[in-house]
Tab-separated table of C-alpha atoms in Angstrom:
chain	number	residue	atom	x	y	z
B	293	MET	CA	-31.638	13.662	-26.049
B	294	ALA	CA	-31.176	10.014	-24.822
B	295	THR	CA	-32.995	7.481	-26.970
B	296	GLN	CA	-34.705	4.377	-25.570
B	297	GLN	CA	-31.855	2.266	-26.897
B	298	THR	CA	-29.240	4.346	-25.036
B	299	ARG	CA	-31.306	4.126	-21.806
B	300	SER	CA	-31.651	0.394	-22.080
B	301	LEU	CA	-27.861	0.179	-22.598
B	302	ALA	CA	-27.177	2.310	-19.662
B	303	ARG	CA	-29.459	0.124	-17.481
B	304	PHE	CA	-27.730	-2.919	-18.798
B	305	MET	CA	-24.256	-1.601	-17.922
B	306	MET	CA	-25.386	-0.428	-14.452
B	307	ALA	CA	-27.170	-3.571	-13.491
B	308	PRO	CA	-24.153	-5.672	-12.266
B	309	SER	CA	-23.101	-2.791	-9.966
B	310	VAL	CA	-26.554	-2.368	-8.685
B	311	LEU	CA	-27.053	-6.146	-8.051
B	312	LEU	CA	-23.728	-6.460	-6.408
B	313	LEU	CA	-24.500	-3.491	-4.086
B	314	LEU	CA	-27.937	-5.028	-3.331
B	315	VAL	CA	-26.391	-8.339	-2.373
B	316	TRP	CA	-23.698	-6.605	-0.341
B	317	MET	CA	-26.519	-4.820	1.570
B	318	VAL	CA	-29.386	-7.178	1.703
B	319	VAL	CA	-27.498	-10.412	2.614
B	320	PRO	CA	-25.829	-9.095	5.912
B	321	LEU	CA	-29.143	-7.463	6.883
B	322	ALA	CA	-31.080	-10.683	6.231
B	323	LEU	CA	-28.652	-12.774	8.208
B	324	THR	CA	-28.704	-10.262	11.100
B	325	LEU	CA	-32.505	-10.513	11.139
B	326	TRP	CA	-32.395	-14.232	11.081
B	327	PHE	CA	-29.962	-14.562	13.893
B	328	SER	CA	-32.102	-12.107	16.037
B	329	PHE	CA	-34.722	-14.772	16.237
B	330	GLN	CA	-32.283	-17.500	17.054
B	331	GLN	CA	-30.493	-18.577	20.308
B	332	TYR	CA	-26.882	-18.897	18.987
B	333	ASN	CA	-23.679	-19.075	20.956
B	334	PRO	CA	-20.668	-20.034	19.071
B	335	LEU	CA	-19.119	-21.436	22.279
B	336	ASN	CA	-22.154	-23.729	22.872
B	337	PRO	CA	-23.783	-24.607	19.554
B	338	VAL	CA	-25.899	-27.288	21.076
B	339	ARG	CA	-28.341	-24.814	22.501
B	340	ASP	CA	-29.101	-23.195	19.028
B	341	GLY	CA	-32.837	-22.761	18.142
B	342	PHE	CA	-35.575	-20.472	17.310
B	343	VAL	CA	-36.561	-18.249	20.298
B	344	GLY	CA	-39.014	-15.678	18.778
B	345	LEU	CA	-38.797	-12.290	20.135
B	346	SER	CA	-36.976	-13.315	23.220
B	347	ASN	CA	-33.717	-11.727	22.008
B	348	TYR	CA	-35.360	-8.423	21.632
B	349	ALA	CA	-37.023	-8.612	25.075
B	350	LEU	CA	-33.747	-9.532	26.659
B	351	PHE	CA	-31.841	-6.678	24.849
B	352	TYR	CA	-34.444	-4.311	25.839
B	353	SER	CA	-34.481	-5.323	29.573
B	354	ASN	CA	-30.673	-4.943	29.692
B	355	PRO	CA	-29.835	-2.222	32.294
B	356	ALA	CA	-27.398	-0.617	29.821
B	357	PHE	CA	-30.020	-0.253	26.969
B	358	LEU	CA	-31.868	2.914	27.939
B	359	GLN	CA	-28.479	4.375	28.947
B	360	SER	CA	-26.888	3.464	25.682
B	361	ILE	CA	-29.777	5.079	23.759
B	362	LEU	CA	-29.424	8.291	25.840
B	363	ASN	CA	-25.553	8.390	25.337
B	364	THR	CA	-26.118	7.809	21.623
B	365	LEU	CA	-28.434	10.819	21.349
B	366	ILE	CA	-26.273	12.971	23.636
B	367	LEU	CA	-23.206	12.157	21.477
B	368	VAL	CA	-24.874	12.763	18.148
B	369	ILE	CA	-26.557	16.109	19.262
B	370	SER	CA	-23.512	17.556	21.004
B	371	VAL	CA	-21.060	16.799	18.120
B	372	LEU	CA	-23.588	18.191	15.629
B	373	LEU	CA	-23.801	21.442	17.635
B	374	ILE	CA	-20.013	21.778	18.050
B	375	THR	CA	-19.205	20.974	14.447
B	376	VAL	CA	-21.961	23.041	12.841
B	377	ILE	CA	-21.281	26.096	14.827
B	378	GLY	CA	-17.487	25.663	14.855
B	379	GLY	CA	-17.554	24.897	11.141
B	380	ILE	CA	-19.284	28.017	10.274
B	381	LEU	CA	-16.898	30.110	12.426
B	382	LEU	CA	-13.900	28.344	10.987
B	383	ALA	CA	-15.350	28.780	7.417
B	384	LEU	CA	-15.736	32.583	7.939
B	385	LEU	CA	-12.182	32.814	9.266
B	386	ILE	CA	-10.527	30.746	6.640
B	387	ASP	CA	-12.443	32.603	3.790
B	388	GLN	CA	-10.785	35.811	4.927
B	389	PRO	CA	-7.617	36.849	2.956
B	390	MET	CA	-4.476	36.011	4.987
B	391	TRP	CA	-0.911	35.109	4.834
B	392	GLY	CA	-0.443	31.353	4.374
B	393	GLN	CA	-4.011	30.645	3.731
B	394	GLY	CA	-3.431	27.384	1.975
B	395	ILE	CA	-1.376	26.040	4.801
B	396	VAL	CA	-3.970	27.015	7.327
B	397	ARG	CA	-6.688	25.241	5.334
B	398	ILE	CA	-4.573	22.081	5.075
B	399	LEU	CA	-4.006	22.173	8.956
B	400	VAL	CA	-7.643	22.633	9.598
B	401	ILE	CA	-8.845	19.796	7.329
B	402	SER	CA	-5.926	17.394	8.379
B	403	PRO	CA	-7.770	15.770	11.420
B	404	PHE	CA	-10.359	14.251	9.282
B	405	PHE	CA	-7.704	11.967	7.692
B	406	VAL	CA	-6.651	10.476	11.009
B	407	MET	CA	-8.024	7.143	11.763
B	408	PRO	CA	-10.410	7.072	14.738
B	409	PRO	CA	-8.352	4.597	16.994
B	410	VAL	CA	-5.277	6.680	16.396
B	411	ALA	CA	-6.979	9.826	17.137
B	412	ALA	CA	-8.386	8.390	20.366
B	413	LEU	CA	-5.047	7.012	21.464
B	414	VAL	CA	-3.332	10.459	20.939
B	415	TRP	CA	-6.138	12.069	22.945
B	416	LYS	CA	-6.085	9.511	25.699
B	417	ASN	CA	-2.373	9.405	26.204
B	418	MET	CA	-0.945	12.690	25.183
B	419	ILE	CA	-3.682	15.244	25.730
B	420	MET	CA	-6.304	14.128	28.338
B	421	HIS	CA	-3.958	11.897	30.444
B	422	PRO	CA	-4.630	12.912	34.134
B	423	GLN	CA	-0.898	12.873	34.891
B	424	TYR	CA	1.056	13.252	31.625
B	425	GLY	CA	-1.370	14.896	29.366
B	426	VAL	CA	-1.327	18.499	27.952
B	427	PHE	CA	-4.519	19.400	29.656
B	428	ALA	CA	-2.999	18.195	33.020
B	429	ASP	CA	0.121	20.432	32.498
B	430	ILE	CA	-2.109	23.339	31.699
B	431	ALA	CA	-4.161	22.803	34.825
B	432	ARG	CA	-1.091	22.470	37.043
B	433	PHE	CA	0.412	25.665	35.514
B	434	PHE	CA	-2.500	27.573	36.639
B	435	GLY	CA	-2.508	25.792	40.047
B	436	ALA	CA	-5.636	23.754	39.475
B	437	GLN	CA	-6.151	20.043	39.974
B	438	PRO	CA	-5.866	17.938	36.770
B	439	ILE	CA	-9.050	16.305	35.653
B	440	ASP	CA	-9.393	12.554	34.962
B	441	TRP	CA	-11.419	13.116	31.742
B	442	PHE	CA	-12.120	9.359	31.084
B	443	GLY	CA	-12.959	8.618	34.751
B	444	GLN	CA	-15.008	11.676	35.710
B	445	HIS	CA	-16.313	13.086	32.437
B	446	PRO	CA	-16.245	10.111	29.939
B	447	MET	CA	-19.034	11.298	27.700
B	448	THR	CA	-17.591	14.796	27.405
B	449	ALA	CA	-14.104	13.466	26.597
B	450	ILE	CA	-15.532	11.350	23.775
B	451	ILE	CA	-17.679	14.165	22.476
B	452	ILE	CA	-14.351	16.335	22.302
B	453	ILE	CA	-12.594	13.671	20.481
B	454	VAL	CA	-15.382	12.828	17.881
B	455	ALA	CA	-16.074	16.480	17.305
B	456	TRP	CA	-12.305	17.168	16.581
B	457	GLN	CA	-12.521	14.412	13.958
B	458	TRP	CA	-15.657	15.745	12.291
B	459	LEU	CA	-15.078	19.527	12.547
B	460	PRO	CA	-12.819	19.612	9.345
B	461	PHE	CA	-15.558	17.825	7.346
B	462	ALA	CA	-18.114	20.468	8.431
B	463	THR	CA	-15.639	23.260	7.746
B	464	LEU	CA	-14.753	21.986	4.349
B	465	ILE	CA	-18.478	21.735	3.202
B	466	LEU	CA	-19.454	25.085	4.650
B	467	LEU	CA	-16.409	26.799	3.144
B	468	THR	CA	-17.364	25.578	-0.232
B	469	ALA	CA	-20.892	26.917	0.361
B	470	LEU	CA	-19.504	30.247	1.584
B	471	GLN	CA	-17.327	30.729	-1.406
B	472	SER	CA	-20.116	30.223	-3.688
B	473	LEU	CA	-21.936	33.222	-2.372
B	474	ASP	CA	-22.164	35.941	-5.146
B	475	GLY	CA	-19.779	38.783	-4.555
B	476	GLU	CA	-22.206	41.295	-5.943
B	477	GLN	CA	-24.712	40.463	-3.216
B	478	LYS	CA	-22.110	41.237	-0.595
B	479	GLU	CA	-21.236	44.546	-2.302
B	480	ALA	CA	-24.958	45.511	-2.620
B	481	ALA	CA	-25.448	44.617	1.186
B	482	GLU	CA	-22.428	46.808	2.095
B	483	MET	CA	-23.604	49.705	-0.061
B	484	ASP	CA	-26.999	49.544	1.656
B	485	GLY	CA	-25.219	50.056	5.027
B	486	ALA	CA	-25.632	46.540	6.339
B	487	GLY	CA	-23.067	45.614	9.013
B	488	PHE	CA	-21.281	42.326	9.441
B	489	PHE	CA	-23.784	40.685	11.731
B	490	SER	CA	-26.643	41.772	9.461
B	491	ARG	CA	-25.024	40.423	6.476
B	492	PHE	CA	-24.280	37.160	8.278
B	493	ILE	CA	-27.834	36.665	9.471
B	494	TYR	CA	-29.799	37.795	6.479
B	495	LEU	CA	-27.414	36.947	3.615
B	496	THR	CA	-24.695	34.493	4.531
B	497	LEU	CA	-26.514	32.089	6.904
B	498	PRO	CA	-29.501	31.602	4.576
B	499	HIS	CA	-27.173	30.915	1.656
B	500	MET	CA	-25.284	28.251	3.776
B	501	SER	CA	-28.558	26.563	4.918
B	502	ARG	CA	-28.407	23.821	2.342
B	503	ALA	CA	-24.906	22.993	3.143
B	504	ILE	CA	-25.771	22.950	6.876
B	505	THR	CA	-28.544	20.481	6.302
B	506	VAL	CA	-26.212	18.145	4.245
B	507	VAL	CA	-23.630	18.274	7.052
B	508	ILE	CA	-26.234	17.358	9.686
B	509	LEU	CA	-27.448	14.452	7.414
B	510	ILE	CA	-24.171	12.883	6.766
B	511	GLN	CA	-22.628	13.430	10.149
B	512	THR	CA	-25.772	11.972	11.935
B	513	ILE	CA	-25.520	8.763	9.764
B	514	PHE	CA	-21.864	8.184	10.808
B	515	LEU	CA	-22.274	9.503	14.471
B	516	LEU	CA	-24.929	6.925	15.135
B	517	SER	CA	-22.177	4.162	14.584
B	518	VAL	CA	-19.432	5.628	16.698
B	519	TYR	CA	-17.603	2.852	18.274
B	520	ALA	CA	-13.739	2.842	18.067
B	521	GLU	CA	-13.157	5.955	20.196
B	522	ILE	CA	-15.165	4.427	23.071
B	523	LEU	CA	-13.312	1.068	22.837
B	524	VAL	CA	-9.932	2.708	22.881
B	525	THR	CA	-10.640	5.274	25.590
B	526	THR	CA	-13.170	4.199	28.176
B	527	ASN	CA	-14.353	0.741	27.116
B	528	GLY	CA	-17.909	1.862	27.706
B	529	GLY	CA	-17.210	2.753	31.387
B	530	PRO	CA	-17.180	3.770	34.097
B	531	GLY	CA	-20.133	1.344	34.400
B	532	TYR	CA	-22.415	2.310	31.459
B	533	ALA	CA	-21.473	5.998	31.543
B	534	SER	CA	-20.063	6.133	27.956
B	535	THR	CA	-21.833	2.996	26.491
B	536	ASN	CA	-23.698	3.806	23.188
B	537	LEU	CA	-25.818	1.424	21.163
B	538	PRO	CA	-23.117	0.262	18.832
B	539	PHE	CA	-20.799	-0.475	21.710
B	540	LEU	CA	-23.560	-2.397	23.532
B	541	VAL	CA	-24.037	-4.540	20.455
B	542	TYR	CA	-20.195	-5.116	20.452
B	543	GLN	CA	-20.318	-6.281	24.016
B	544	LYS	CA	-23.084	-8.738	23.359
B	545	ALA	CA	-21.467	-10.081	20.224
B	546	LEU	CA	-17.721	-10.401	20.919
B	547	LEU	CA	-17.556	-10.347	24.858
B	548	GLU	CA	-20.575	-12.310	25.914
B	549	PHE	CA	-20.953	-14.191	22.469
B	550	LYS	CA	-24.761	-13.767	22.644
B	551	ILE	CA	-25.082	-13.548	18.885
B	552	GLY	CA	-28.865	-13.414	18.980
B	553	GLN	CA	-29.064	-10.534	21.395
B	554	ALA	CA	-26.422	-8.671	19.581
B	555	SER	CA	-28.397	-9.237	16.262
B	556	ALA	CA	-31.420	-7.945	17.935
B	557	GLY	CA	-29.554	-4.821	18.915
B	558	GLY	CA	-28.256	-4.451	15.510
B	559	ILE	CA	-31.808	-4.519	14.067
B	560	ILE	CA	-32.937	-1.937	16.715
B	561	ALA	CA	-29.905	0.231	15.729
B	562	VAL	CA	-30.700	-0.033	12.061
B	563	ILE	CA	-34.461	0.997	12.718
B	564	LEU	CA	-33.328	3.944	14.796
B	565	ALA	CA	-30.768	5.039	12.165
B	566	ASN	CA	-33.552	4.744	9.488
B	567	ILE	CA	-35.973	6.835	11.455
B	568	VAL	CA	-33.408	9.577	11.986
B	569	ALA	CA	-32.200	9.433	8.255
B	570	PHE	CA	-35.911	9.656	7.297
B	571	PHE	CA	-36.535	12.917	9.072
B	572	ALA	CA	-33.059	14.215	8.081
B	573	MET	CA	-33.801	13.465	4.427
B	574	ARG	CA	-37.153	15.264	4.797
B	575	ALA	CA	-35.395	18.310	6.177
B	576	VAL	CA	-32.842	18.222	3.367
B	577	GLY	CA	-35.522	17.829	0.742
B	578	LYS	CA	-37.413	20.816	1.995
B	579	ASN	CA	-34.224	22.884	2.074
B	580	LEU	CA	-33.297	21.881	-1.466
B	581	ASP	CA	-36.672	22.758	-2.788
B	582	LYS	CA	-36.313	26.260	-1.602
């Protein structure tokens, strides 16, 4: 039983880390909020000054704003569906006894350790290239016309790349949950005559529900900030077809040098991320209470 003295000592020892983390989070957010009310251009500092909510109005009136919101939602929802469903199927497959099971697990998990720009470059130049890519060779082998993925279907291409990167994470979490299922429950279900699909729907899937909600929560937070894959492959194009909210903020800040509008977009992105995280945390909390 911890005494009051040990609790005070624990708080005292944790205080420096907590304060450092607080400063690390609050200071950048406060500066972003301050810049969002300023007209600031590093190339023309003479025109600096307070402009109120003008930056928010200008960012909202940008023709790419609504498209970027839509692309962000499409990207997040599509990748979540692919990774959760694919992660469940891969976890069920890897959990089966097979030769070289350890090697298979390493190969399945390995894409998660590839840096996003590197993965995007490999997909762009070696797999999805309309002339020299693997998909183009497969299409020509079957007598079909190769697809220009990044020109004709940019969002689909980005969704495939991002899902390939996050599928190992979902598989690892779901496999851990699957292996924690009590073997006696499986044996009891088999003795009662339950088939594979019945056991999966009424036993396995409910047992994995907590892990699924955790995967959705963590991936949603990171998917809302996808940026490198878009920069390396499509640069937001054609037009605004693959521009999401983080990439739009990048364009305003580092291409147009409109720091005020970029800061306003960053605050909007933070608000949207917190709204999504709030509902995701509620869903996770309800699931963990069951």
